[in-house]
């Protein structure tokens, strides 16, 4: 069903890509890069024996310059991407993005040089110097992290070459995957009318109430992926090959090592969470089997996983979705409700489904105006209402940082904690719907939405983790074929979904359209979602006990996610994420929903 939905407004950032304001911003960015290059050439001559006060001033000015540079780049970049992600055929936007990325190589090189310098200074000298300068002191966590990560750097010349080559290597392959999948469309008969559906709209048919439509969508999807698989497997091999080469040169232990550091967590935490997730699979399989029984099957096919259950005739207009979200955000916190209303009223959201637009959903902060922008593909389902709430959570996370006066470096949140506010907001709207249901069929429909989301974040995410892990292990030895990737994906799905699904009808092409696999700088962008769901579930349980008193501490946590490691931030709420028990307790909350689901 085609639902009327808005497009975002970016004109308060810059009038257009051709405007003098945008062109002046590009000139200023280039000028700032050159000025910082000159400054750093002198500053980096200082060493651990330099007078602490002088060193502190140099570190503080370095931090200030990086913050100013990142504030500008984090305004220009989302502005360009607002065009690229909504119309992959926009050649002017593509050219602007390419030109900006070329310039940004210099920023990456400067960051590399700074990290190397910090490593040579060492923590003792940094700590002593930071005491003498307010900016340096305020960013001591970032400075220490730079010292720690300097251990995993190649020589300066090699790092510079890697930054330059990635534009025509991993980054180019990632862009090709995004362009190809966003422009792919399929002729499909829907409600008696044949229309050309972009892939995001075709994928959304997985939640269509009619099984025949879902199955035809699944089959059409696979035919479409079959036609482009060779291009996409080349993209995958290119991205993973580059990542492996650089990880080895940088002295990383394995493919997941850099990801753990980026997430500011440790292997003990990751393993505790993964073990708890694996233990929960029988619980999810119980849900799958009961759902299969409800629709008259022994086992679910892939196209049945997201099939709506219970009362399915509710289709939300975008306005209804807006009002529902704002109303229930208000109950959690009037500030959260007012913020969401501002986002809707000021057209921060691009929700219309259309050809050339990227699939899925995301939120991006626009530093220069201290706002966010949200992309979604709204189809009127409760799942898409939940998605809007999820992305508004990301935007509220940004807002908390802006309000607290955090700098760009202080806002650099790891992927794990980046999902905290989004999952919390998702939970708020879902729990609100559950309280409003008036009959078992409505309750079943809402529980289904909850369980479908949890399935994606726990069971499917684990399968994606297994998939990516094996892809890295095998890519180290040779390139993989599309058939190899299909086989790895199907085995990963069998290992997680288990007896819950019909093994004849899995989704071997799941690797084709997930952009997370195609980023050379963000490997394993899967388990952070599970972290976010389970961490936020634990926090929501605390909120239920504490009520309104929880909100100030929660806002403070969101504002601080870029200034500490995950375990230390969790300690604020008495949570020990390094133990399996915390994760198991959060999964037990989901388990209660499974029990209720199976009772209906």
Coordinates of C-alpha atoms in Angstrom, one line a residue:
X1 CA 0.0 0.0 0.0
X2 CA 1.3 3.5 -0.9
X3 CA 1.0 5.8 2.1
X4 CA 1.4 9.5 1.9
X5 CA 4.5 10.5 3.8
X6 CA 6.8 13.6 3.9
X7 CA 10.2 14.4 2.6
X8 CA 12.8 16.1 4.8
X9 CA 13.6 19.8 4.6
X10 CA 17.3 20.7 4.6
X11 CA 17.1 24.3 3.6
X12 CA 18.0 25.7 7.0
X13 CA 21.3 23.9 6.7
X14 CA 22.2 25.2 3.2
X15 CA 19.7 26.5 0.6
X16 CA 21.0 24.0 -2.1
X17 CA 24.1 22.2 -3.4
X18 CA 24.5 25.1 -5.8
X19 CA 24.1 27.8 -3.2
X20 CA 26.9 30.2 -2.3
X21 CA 26.4 29.2 1.4
X22 CA 27.2 25.6 0.6
X23 CA 30.2 26.5 -1.6
X24 CA 31.6 28.8 1.0
X25 CA 31.3 26.0 3.6
X26 CA 33.3 23.7 1.3
X27 CA 36.0 26.5 0.9
X28 CA 36.1 27.0 4.6
X29 CA 36.5 23.3 5.2
X30 CA 39.5 23.1 2.9
X31 CA 41.0 26.2 4.5
X32 CA 40.6 24.7 8.0
X33 CA 42.3 21.5 6.8
X34 CA 45.3 23.5 5.5
X35 CA 45.5 25.6 8.6
X36 CA 45.4 22.5 10.8
X37 CA 48.1 20.9 8.7
X38 CA 50.4 23.8 9.2
X39 CA 49.6 24.0 13.0
X40 CA 50.1 20.3 13.5
X41 CA 53.4 20.3 11.6
X42 CA 54.8 22.5 14.4
X43 CA 52.8 21.1 17.3
X44 CA 53.9 17.5 16.7
X45 CA 57.5 18.4 17.3
X46 CA 56.6 18.5 21.0
X47 CA 57.4 15.3 23.0
X48 CA 57.0 13.8 26.4
X49 CA 59.8 15.9 27.8
X50 CA 58.2 19.2 26.6
X51 CA 57.1 21.5 29.4
X52 CA 53.7 20.2 30.6
X53 CA 52.1 23.7 30.3
X54 CA 53.3 24.2 26.7
X55 CA 52.3 20.6 25.8
X56 CA 48.9 21.1 27.4
X57 CA 48.3 24.2 25.3
X58 CA 49.2 22.3 22.1
X59 CA 46.9 19.4 23.0
X60 CA 44.1 21.7 23.9
X61 CA 44.4 23.6 20.6
X62 CA 44.6 20.4 18.7
X63 CA 41.4 19.3 20.3
X64 CA 39.7 22.6 19.6
X65 CA 40.7 22.6 16.0
X66 CA 39.5 19.0 15.5
X67 CA 36.1 19.9 17.1
X68 CA 35.7 22.9 14.8
X69 CA 36.7 20.8 11.8
X70 CA 34.3 18.0 12.7
X71 CA 31.4 20.3 13.4
X72 CA 31.8 21.7 9.8
X73 CA 32.3 18.3 8.2
X74 CA 29.4 16.8 10.2
X75 CA 27.2 19.5 8.7
X76 CA 28.4 19.2 5.1
X77 CA 28.4 15.4 5.0
X78 CA 24.7 14.9 6.1
X79 CA 23.6 17.7 3.8
X80 CA 25.2 16.0 0.8
X81 CA 23.9 12.6 1.9
X82 CA 20.4 13.9 2.2
X83 CA 20.4 14.0 -1.6
X84 CA 22.5 10.9 -2.3
X85 CA 20.4 8.6 0.0
X86 CA 17.1 9.7 -1.4
X87 CA 18.0 9.8 -5.1
X88 CA 20.9 7.7 -6.1
X89 CA 20.5 9.1 -9.7
X90 CA 21.3 12.6 -8.5
X91 CA 24.6 13.1 -10.4
X92 CA 25.3 16.5 -8.9
X93 CA 25.0 15.1 -5.4
X94 CA 27.1 12.1 -6.2
X95 CA 29.8 14.4 -7.6
X96 CA 29.6 16.7 -4.5
X97 CA 30.0 13.6 -2.3
X98 CA 33.0 12.4 -4.2
X99 CA 34.7 15.8 -4.1
X100 CA 34.0 16.1 -0.3
X101 CA 35.4 12.6 0.3
X102 CA 38.5 13.5 -1.6
X103 CA 39.0 16.5 0.7
X104 CA 38.2 14.4 3.8
X105 CA 41.1 12.1 3.2
X106 CA 43.3 15.0 4.5
X107 CA 41.2 15.0 7.7
X108 CA 41.7 11.3 8.1
X109 CA 45.4 11.7 7.6
X110 CA 45.5 14.5 10.2
X111 CA 43.7 12.3 12.7
X112 CA 46.2 9.5 12.0
X113 CA 49.1 11.8 12.6
X114 CA 47.5 13.1 15.8
X115 CA 47.0 9.5 17.0
X116 CA 50.6 8.6 16.3
X117 CA 51.8 11.7 18.1
X118 CA 49.6 10.9 21.1
X119 CA 51.1 7.4 21.2
X120 CA 54.6 8.8 21.3
X121 CA 53.7 11.1 24.1
X122 CA 52.3 8.3 26.2
X123 CA 49.5 8.5 28.9
X124 CA 51.8 9.8 31.7
X125 CA 52.8 12.9 29.7
X126 CA 49.2 13.4 28.4
X127 CA 47.8 13.2 31.9
X128 CA 50.3 15.7 33.3
X129 CA 49.8 18.1 30.4
X130 CA 46.0 17.9 30.4
X131 CA 45.9 19.2 34.0
X132 CA 47.2 22.5 32.7
X133 CA 44.6 23.1 29.9
X134 CA 40.8 23.1 30.1
X135 CA 40.2 21.7 26.6
X136 CA 42.7 19.0 27.0
X137 CA 41.4 18.0 30.4
X138 CA 37.8 17.9 29.1
X139 CA 38.9 15.5 26.4
X140 CA 41.3 13.3 28.4
X141 CA 39.3 10.2 27.6
X142 CA 39.6 10.8 23.9
X143 CA 43.3 11.6 24.2
X144 CA 44.0 8.4 26.2
X145 CA 42.0 6.4 23.6
X146 CA 44.2 7.8 20.9
X147 CA 47.3 6.7 22.9
X148 CA 45.8 3.2 23.2
X149 CA 44.8 2.9 19.5
X150 CA 48.2 4.2 18.3
X151 CA 49.5 0.7 18.9
X152 CA 47.5 -0.5 15.9
X153 CA 48.9 1.9 13.3
X154 CA 51.1 1.3 10.3
X155 CA 53.8 3.8 9.4
X156 CA 52.7 7.3 8.7
X157 CA 53.3 6.9 4.9
X158 CA 51.4 3.6 4.9
X159 CA 48.4 5.1 6.8
X160 CA 48.3 8.1 4.3
X161 CA 48.4 5.7 1.4
X162 CA 45.6 3.5 2.9
X163 CA 43.4 6.6 3.4
X164 CA 43.9 7.7 -0.2
X165 CA 43.4 4.2 -1.7
X166 CA 40.2 3.4 0.2
X167 CA 38.3 6.0 -2.0
X168 CA 38.8 3.7 -5.0
X169 CA 38.8 0.5 -2.9
X170 CA 36.5 -0.4 0.0
X171 CA 34.7 2.9 -0.1
X172 CA 34.0 2.7 -3.8
X173 CA 32.7 -0.9 -3.4
X174 CA 30.4 0.2 -0.6
X175 CA 29.0 3.0 -2.8
X176 CA 28.4 0.6 -5.7
X177 CA 26.4 -1.7 -3.4
X178 CA 24.3 1.2 -2.2
X179 CA 23.7 2.5 -5.7
X180 CA 22.9 -0.8 -7.2
X181 CA 20.5 -1.9 -4.5
X182 CA 18.7 1.4 -4.3
X183 CA 18.1 1.5 -8.1
X184 CA 17.0 -2.1 -8.4
X185 CA 13.2 -2.4 -8.9
X186 CA 10.8 -5.2 -9.8
X187 CA 7.5 -5.4 -11.7
X188 CA 5.1 -6.8 -9.2
X189 CA 1.3 -7.4 -9.1
X190 CA -0.2 -5.9 -6.0
X191 CA -3.9 -5.6 -5.3
X192 CA -4.7 -6.5 -8.9
X193 CA -2.4 -3.8 -10.3
X194 CA 1.1 -4.3 -11.7
X195 CA 3.6 -1.7 -10.6
X196 CA 7.3 -1.2 -10.4
X197 CA 8.4 -1.7 -6.8
X198 CA 11.8 -0.5 -5.6
X199 CA 13.6 -3.2 -3.5
X200 CA 12.8 -1.5 -0.1
X201 CA 9.1 -1.7 -0.9
X202 CA 9.4 -5.3 -2.1
X203 CA 11.2 -6.3 1.1
X204 CA 8.5 -4.6 3.1
X205 CA 6.0 -7.1 1.6
X206 CA 7.5 -9.6 4.1
X207 CA 4.9 -8.2 6.5
X208 CA 2.0 -8.3 4.1
X209 CA -1.1 -10.0 5.6
X210 CA -1.6 -12.3 2.5
X211 CA 0.7 -15.3 2.4
X212 CA 0.5 -15.5 -1.4
X213 CA 1.7 -11.9 -1.7
X214 CA 4.5 -12.6 0.8
X215 CA 5.6 -15.7 -1.0
X216 CA 5.5 -14.0 -4.4
X217 CA 7.5 -11.1 -2.9
X218 CA 10.1 -13.5 -1.6
X219 CA 10.4 -15.3 -5.0
X220 CA 10.6 -12.0 -6.9
X221 CA 13.2 -10.7 -4.5
X222 CA 15.4 -13.8 -5.0
X223 CA 15.1 -13.5 -8.8
X224 CA 16.2 -9.9 -8.6
X225 CA 19.2 -10.7 -6.4
X226 CA 20.2 -13.6 -8.7
X227 CA 20.6 -11.0 -11.5
X228 CA 23.0 -8.8 -9.6
X229 CA 24.8 -11.2 -7.3
X230 CA 28.0 -11.2 -9.2
X231 CA 28.4 -7.5 -8.9
X232 CA 27.6 -7.6 -5.2
X233 CA 29.9 -10.5 -4.4
X234 CA 32.7 -8.5 -6.1
X235 CA 31.8 -5.6 -3.7
X236 CA 31.9 -8.0 -0.7
X237 CA 35.3 -9.4 -1.7
X238 CA 36.7 -6.0 -2.3
X239 CA 35.6 -4.6 1.1
X240 CA 36.5 -7.6 3.2
X241 CA 39.8 -8.0 1.3
X242 CA 40.9 -4.4 2.0
X243 CA 39.9 -4.7 5.7
X244 CA 41.8 -8.0 6.2
X245 CA 45.0 -6.5 4.6
X246 CA 44.9 -3.4 6.7
X247 CA 44.1 -5.3 9.9
X248 CA 47.0 -7.6 9.4
X249 CA 49.4 -4.7 8.7
X250 CA 48.1 -2.9 11.8
X251 CA 48.7 -5.8 14.1
X252 CA 45.1 -6.7 14.9
X253 CA 44.5 -10.1 16.4
X254 CA 41.6 -11.0 14.1
X255 CA 38.8 -9.4 12.1
X256 CA 36.7 -8.6 15.2
X257 CA 39.5 -7.0 17.2
X258 CA 39.0 -3.5 15.7
X259 CA 35.2 -3.7 16.0
X260 CA 35.5 -4.4 19.8
X261 CA 37.7 -1.4 20.2
X262 CA 35.4 0.8 18.2
X263 CA 32.5 -0.4 20.4
X264 CA 34.6 0.4 23.5
X265 CA 34.0 -3.0 25.0
X266 CA 36.1 -6.2 25.6
X267 CA 35.9 -9.8 24.5
X268 CA 34.6 -10.9 27.9
X269 CA 31.6 -8.7 27.5
X270 CA 31.0 -9.8 23.9
X271 CA 31.3 -13.5 24.7
X272 CA 29.0 -13.1 27.8
X273 CA 26.3 -11.5 25.6
X274 CA 26.8 -14.0 22.7
X275 CA 26.5 -16.9 25.1
X276 CA 23.3 -15.6 26.6
X277 CA 21.9 -15.0 23.1
X278 CA 22.8 -18.6 22.0
X279 CA 21.1 -20.0 25.1
X280 CA 17.9 -18.1 24.2
X281 CA 17.4 -19.8 20.8
X282 CA 15.1 -22.6 22.1
X283 CA 12.9 -19.8 23.6
X284 CA 12.7 -18.1 20.1
X285 CA 12.1 -21.5 18.5
X286 CA 9.1 -22.0 20.8
X287 CA 7.8 -18.7 19.4
X288 CA 8.4 -19.8 15.8
X289 CA 6.6 -23.1 16.3
X290 CA 3.6 -21.5 17.9
X291 CA 3.4 -18.9 15.2
X292 CA 3.6 -21.7 12.6
X293 CA 0.7 -23.5 14.4
X294 CA -1.4 -20.3 14.4
X295 CA -1.1 -20.0 10.6
X296 CA -1.6 -23.7 10.0
X297 CA 1.9 -24.9 9.3
X298 CA 4.4 -27.2 10.9
X299 CA 7.3 -24.8 10.3
X300 CA 7.6 -21.2 9.2
X301 CA 9.0 -20.4 5.7
X302 CA 11.2 -17.3 5.5
X303 CA 8.3 -15.3 4.1
X304 CA 6.3 -16.1 7.2
X305 CA 8.7 -14.7 9.8
X306 CA 7.3 -11.2 9.6
X307 CA 3.7 -12.2 8.8
X308 CA 1.3 -10.1 10.9
X309 CA -0.7 -11.9 13.5
X310 CA -3.9 -11.1 15.3
X311 CA -5.8 -8.0 14.3
X312 CA -4.1 -6.8 11.1
X313 CA -6.5 -4.3 9.6
X314 CA -4.9 -1.3 11.3
X315 CA -3.0 0.8 8.8
X316 CA -1.5 4.0 10.2
X317 CA -1.5 7.2 8.2
X318 CA 1.7 9.2 8.8
X319 CA -0.2 11.7 10.8
X320 CA -1.6 9.0 13.1
X321 CA 1.9 7.6 13.6
X322 CA 3.1 11.1 14.5
X323 CA 0.3 11.7 17.0
X324 CA 0.7 8.2 18.6
X325 CA 4.5 8.6 19.0
X326 CA 4.4 12.2 20.4
X327 CA 1.6 11.3 22.8
X328 CA 3.4 8.3 24.3
X329 CA 6.8 9.9 24.3
X330 CA 5.1 12.6 26.5
X331 CA 4.2 10.0 29.1
X332 CA 7.8 8.9 29.4
X333 CA 9.1 12.5 29.5
X334 CA 7.4 15.8 28.3
X335 CA 10.8 16.8 27.0
X336 CA 11.0 13.7 24.8
X337 CA 7.5 14.4 23.5
X338 CA 8.2 18.0 22.8
X339 CA 11.3 17.0 21.0
X340 CA 9.6 14.5 18.8
X341 CA 6.9 17.1 17.9
X342 CA 9.6 19.5 16.9
X343 CA 11.1 16.9 14.6
X344 CA 7.7 16.2 12.9
X345 CA 6.7 19.9 12.7
X346 CA 10.0 20.9 11.2
X347 CA 10.2 18.2 8.5
X348 CA 13.2 16.4 9.8
X349 CA 11.9 13.1 8.5
X350 CA 12.0 11.7 4.9
X351 CA 9.5 8.8 5.1
X352 CA 8.2 8.5 1.5
X353 CA 8.9 5.3 -0.4
X354 CA 10.3 6.0 -3.8
X355 CA 12.5 4.8 -6.6
X356 CA 16.2 5.6 -6.1
X357 CA 15.9 6.0 -2.4
X358 CA 18.0 3.8 0.0
X359 CA 16.2 1.1 1.9
X360 CA 15.9 0.7 5.6
X361 CA 16.1 3.6 8.0
X362 CA 18.7 5.8 9.7
X363 CA 19.3 9.0 11.7
X364 CA 22.1 11.5 11.1
X365 CA 23.0 14.5 13.3
X366 CA 23.6 17.8 11.5
X367 CA 26.1 19.5 13.8
X368 CA 25.9 23.0 12.4
X369 CA 22.2 23.5 13.2
X370 CA 22.2 21.1 16.2
X371 CA 19.4 19.0 14.7
X372 CA 19.0 15.6 13.2
X373 CA 17.5 14.1 10.1
X374 CA 15.7 10.8 9.8
X375 CA 15.2 8.5 6.7
X376 CA 12.6 5.8 6.7
X377 CA 10.4 4.0 4.3
X378 CA 7.0 4.3 5.8
X379 CA 4.3 1.9 4.7
X380 CA 1.6 2.3 7.4
X381 CA 2.5 -0.8 9.4
X382 CA 3.1 -0.7 13.2
X383 CA 6.6 -2.0 12.4
X384 CA 7.2 1.3 10.6
X385 CA 5.7 3.3 13.4
X386 CA 8.2 1.5 15.7
X387 CA 11.0 2.3 13.2
X388 CA 10.1 6.0 13.4
X389 CA 10.2 5.8 17.2
X390 CA 13.6 4.0 17.0
X391 CA 15.2 6.7 14.8
X392 CA 13.7 9.5 16.9
X393 CA 15.5 7.9 19.8
X394 CA 18.7 8.4 17.9
X395 CA 17.8 12.0 17.3
X396 CA 17.0 12.5 21.0
X397 CA 20.4 11.0 21.9
X398 CA 21.9 13.7 19.7
X399 CA 19.7 16.3 21.3
X400 CA 20.9 15.3 24.8
X401 CA 24.5 15.8 23.7
X402 CA 23.7 19.2 22.1
X403 CA 21.9 20.4 25.2
X404 CA 24.8 19.3 27.4
X405 CA 27.2 21.4 25.3
X406 CA 29.2 18.3 24.3
X407 CA 31.8 18.8 21.6
X408 CA 32.0 16.7 18.5
X409 CA 34.8 14.6 20.0
X410 CA 32.8 14.1 23.2
X411 CA 29.8 13.0 21.1
X412 CA 31.7 10.2 19.3
X413 CA 29.5 7.4 20.6
X414 CA 30.4 3.7 20.1
X415 CA 28.0 1.6 18.0
X416 CA 26.9 -0.4 21.1
X417 CA 25.7 2.6 23.1
X418 CA 24.4 4.3 20.0
X419 CA 21.4 2.0 20.1
X420 CA 20.4 2.7 23.7
X421 CA 18.0 5.6 23.1
X422 CA 16.6 4.1 19.9
X423 CA 15.6 0.8 21.5
X424 CA 14.2 2.7 24.6
X425 CA 11.9 4.7 22.3
X426 CA 10.9 1.6 20.5
X427 CA 10.0 0.0 23.8
X428 CA 8.0 3.0 24.9
X429 CA 5.6 2.9 21.9
X430 CA 5.3 -0.9 22.0
X431 CA 4.5 -1.0 25.7
X432 CA 2.0 1.8 25.0
X433 CA 0.1 -0.2 22.4
X434 CA 0.0 -3.2 24.7
X435 CA -1.7 -1.1 27.4
X436 CA -4.4 0.0 24.9
X437 CA -5.4 -3.4 23.5
X438 CA -9.0 -4.4 24.1
X439 CA -9.0 -8.0 22.9
X440 CA -6.7 -11.0 22.6
X441 CA -6.3 -10.5 18.8
X442 CA -5.0 -6.9 19.2
X443 CA -2.7 -8.1 21.9
X444 CA -1.4 -10.8 19.7
X445 CA -0.7 -8.3 16.9
X446 CA 1.4 -6.1 19.2
X447 CA 3.2 -9.0 20.8
X448 CA 4.0 -10.2 17.3
X449 CA 5.6 -6.9 16.4
X450 CA 7.7 -7.1 19.6
X451 CA 8.7 -10.7 19.0
X452 CA 9.4 -10.0 15.3
X453 CA 11.8 -7.2 16.3
X454 CA 13.4 -9.3 19.0
X455 CA 13.9 -12.1 16.5
X456 CA 15.7 -9.8 14.1
X457 CA 17.9 -8.3 16.8
X458 CA 18.8 -11.5 18.6
X459 CA 18.4 -14.5 16.3
X460 CA 19.0 -12.9 12.9
X461 CA 21.8 -10.7 14.2
X462 CA 23.6 -13.7 15.6
X463 CA 23.3 -15.4 12.2
X464 CA 24.8 -12.2 10.6
X465 CA 27.6 -12.3 13.1
X466 CA 28.3 -16.0 12.2
X467 CA 28.1 -15.1 8.6
X468 CA 30.5 -12.2 8.7
X469 CA 32.9 -14.1 10.9
X470 CA 33.2 -17.0 8.4
X471 CA 33.4 -14.6 5.5
X472 CA 36.4 -13.0 7.0
X473 CA 38.0 -16.3 7.8
X474 CA 37.6 -17.6 4.3
X475 CA 38.3 -14.4 2.5
X476 CA 41.7 -14.4 4.1
X477 CA 42.6 -17.5 2.0
X478 CA 40.8 -16.6 -1.2
X479 CA 37.9 -14.7 -2.8
X480 CA 34.5 -16.1 -2.3
X481 CA 31.8 -16.8 -4.9
X482 CA 28.1 -15.8 -4.7
X483 CA 27.4 -19.5 -4.1
X484 CA 29.9 -19.5 -1.2
X485 CA 28.1 -16.5 0.4
X486 CA 24.7 -18.1 -0.1
X487 CA 25.9 -21.3 1.6
X488 CA 27.5 -19.5 4.5
X489 CA 24.3 -17.4 5.0
X490 CA 22.0 -20.4 4.9
X491 CA 24.2 -22.4 7.4
X492 CA 24.3 -19.4 9.7
X493 CA 20.5 -19.2 9.6
X494 CA 20.1 -22.9 10.3
X495 CA 22.4 -22.5 13.3
X496 CA 20.3 -19.8 14.9
X497 CA 16.7 -20.3 13.7
X498 CA 17.1 -24.0 14.1
X499 CA 14.0 -26.1 14.1
X500 CA 11.8 -23.0 14.0
X501 CA 12.1 -22.5 10.2
X502 CA 11.5 -24.7 7.2
X503 CA 15.1 -25.3 5.9
X504 CA 13.8 -25.4 2.3
X505 CA 12.9 -21.7 2.4
X506 CA 15.6 -19.6 4.1
X507 CA 17.0 -16.4 2.8
X508 CA 20.4 -17.1 1.3
X509 CA 20.6 -13.6 -0.3
X510 CA 20.4 -11.7 3.0
X511 CA 24.0 -10.6 2.4
X512 CA 23.1 -8.6 -0.7
X513 CA 21.2 -5.7 0.6
X514 CA 22.5 -5.2 4.1
X515 CA 24.8 -2.2 3.8
X516 CA 26.6 -3.0 7.1
X517 CA 28.6 -5.7 5.3
X518 CA 30.0 -3.2 2.8
X519 CA 31.8 -0.8 5.1
X520 CA 35.6 -1.3 5.4
X521 CA 35.7 0.9 8.5
X522 CA 32.7 -0.7 10.3
X523 CA 33.0 -4.4 10.3
X524 CA 30.6 -6.5 12.4
X525 CA 27.9 -3.8 12.5
X526 CA 25.5 -6.5 13.8
X527 CA 26.1 -7.4 17.4
X528 CA 25.9 -3.8 18.6
X529 CA 22.1 -4.0 17.8
X530 CA 21.8 -6.9 20.2
X531 CA 23.8 -5.0 22.8
X532 CA 21.4 -2.0 22.3
X533 CA 18.2 -4.1 22.6
X534 CA 19.3 -6.0 25.7
X535 CA 21.0 -3.0 27.4
X536 CA 18.0 -0.8 26.8
X537 CA 15.6 -3.6 27.9
X538 CA 17.6 -3.7 31.2
X539 CA 17.4 0.1 31.5
X540 CA 13.6 0.1 30.8
X541 CA 13.2 -2.4 33.7
X542 CA 15.0 0.1 35.9
X543 CA 12.7 2.9 34.6
X544 CA 9.6 0.9 35.5
X545 CA 10.9 0.7 39.1
X546 CA 12.1 4.3 39.4
X547 CA 9.6 6.2 37.3
X548 CA 10.3 9.9 36.5
X549 CA 13.4 10.0 38.7
X550 CA 15.1 7.7 36.2
X551 CA 14.8 10.3 33.3
X552 CA 17.5 12.8 34.4
X553 CA 20.1 10.0 35.0
X554 CA 19.1 8.5 31.6
X555 CA 19.6 11.9 29.8
X556 CA 22.9 12.3 31.5
X557 CA 23.9 8.8 30.3
X558 CA 23.0 9.7 26.7
X559 CA 25.0 12.9 26.9
X560 CA 28.0 11.0 28.1
X561 CA 28.2 8.0 25.8
X562 CA 31.2 9.4 23.9
X563 CA 33.2 9.9 27.1
X564 CA 33.7 6.4 28.6
X565 CA 33.8 2.7 27.9
X566 CA 30.5 0.8 27.8
X567 CA 31.2 -1.2 31.1
X568 CA 32.0 2.0 33.0
X569 CA 28.8 3.8 31.8
X570 CA 26.7 0.7 32.7
X571 CA 28.2 0.8 36.2
X572 CA 26.2 4.0 36.8
X573 CA 23.1 2.0 36.9
X574 CA 24.6 -0.9 38.9
X575 CA 24.8 -3.0 35.7
X576 CA 27.7 -5.5 35.2
X577 CA 27.7 -6.2 31.4
X578 CA 30.8 -8.5 31.7
X579 CA 28.6 -11.2 33.2
X580 CA 26.3 -13.5 31.4
X581 CA 23.6 -12.9 34.0
X582 CA 22.8 -9.3 33.0
X583 CA 22.2 -10.4 29.4
X584 CA 20.2 -13.5 30.4
X585 CA 18.0 -11.3 32.7
X586 CA 17.2 -9.0 29.8
X587 CA 16.4 -12.0 27.6
X588 CA 14.2 -13.4 30.3
X589 CA 12.0 -10.3 30.0
X590 CA 11.6 -11.1 26.3
X591 CA 10.9 -14.7 27.4
X592 CA 7.9 -13.6 29.3
X593 CA 6.5 -12.1 26.1
X594 CA 7.0 -15.4 24.4
X595 CA 5.1 -17.1 27.1
X596 CA 2.2 -14.7 26.8
X597 CA 2.3 -15.0 23.0
X598 CA 2.0 -18.7 23.2
X599 CA -1.0 -18.4 25.7
X600 CA -3.1 -16.5 23.2

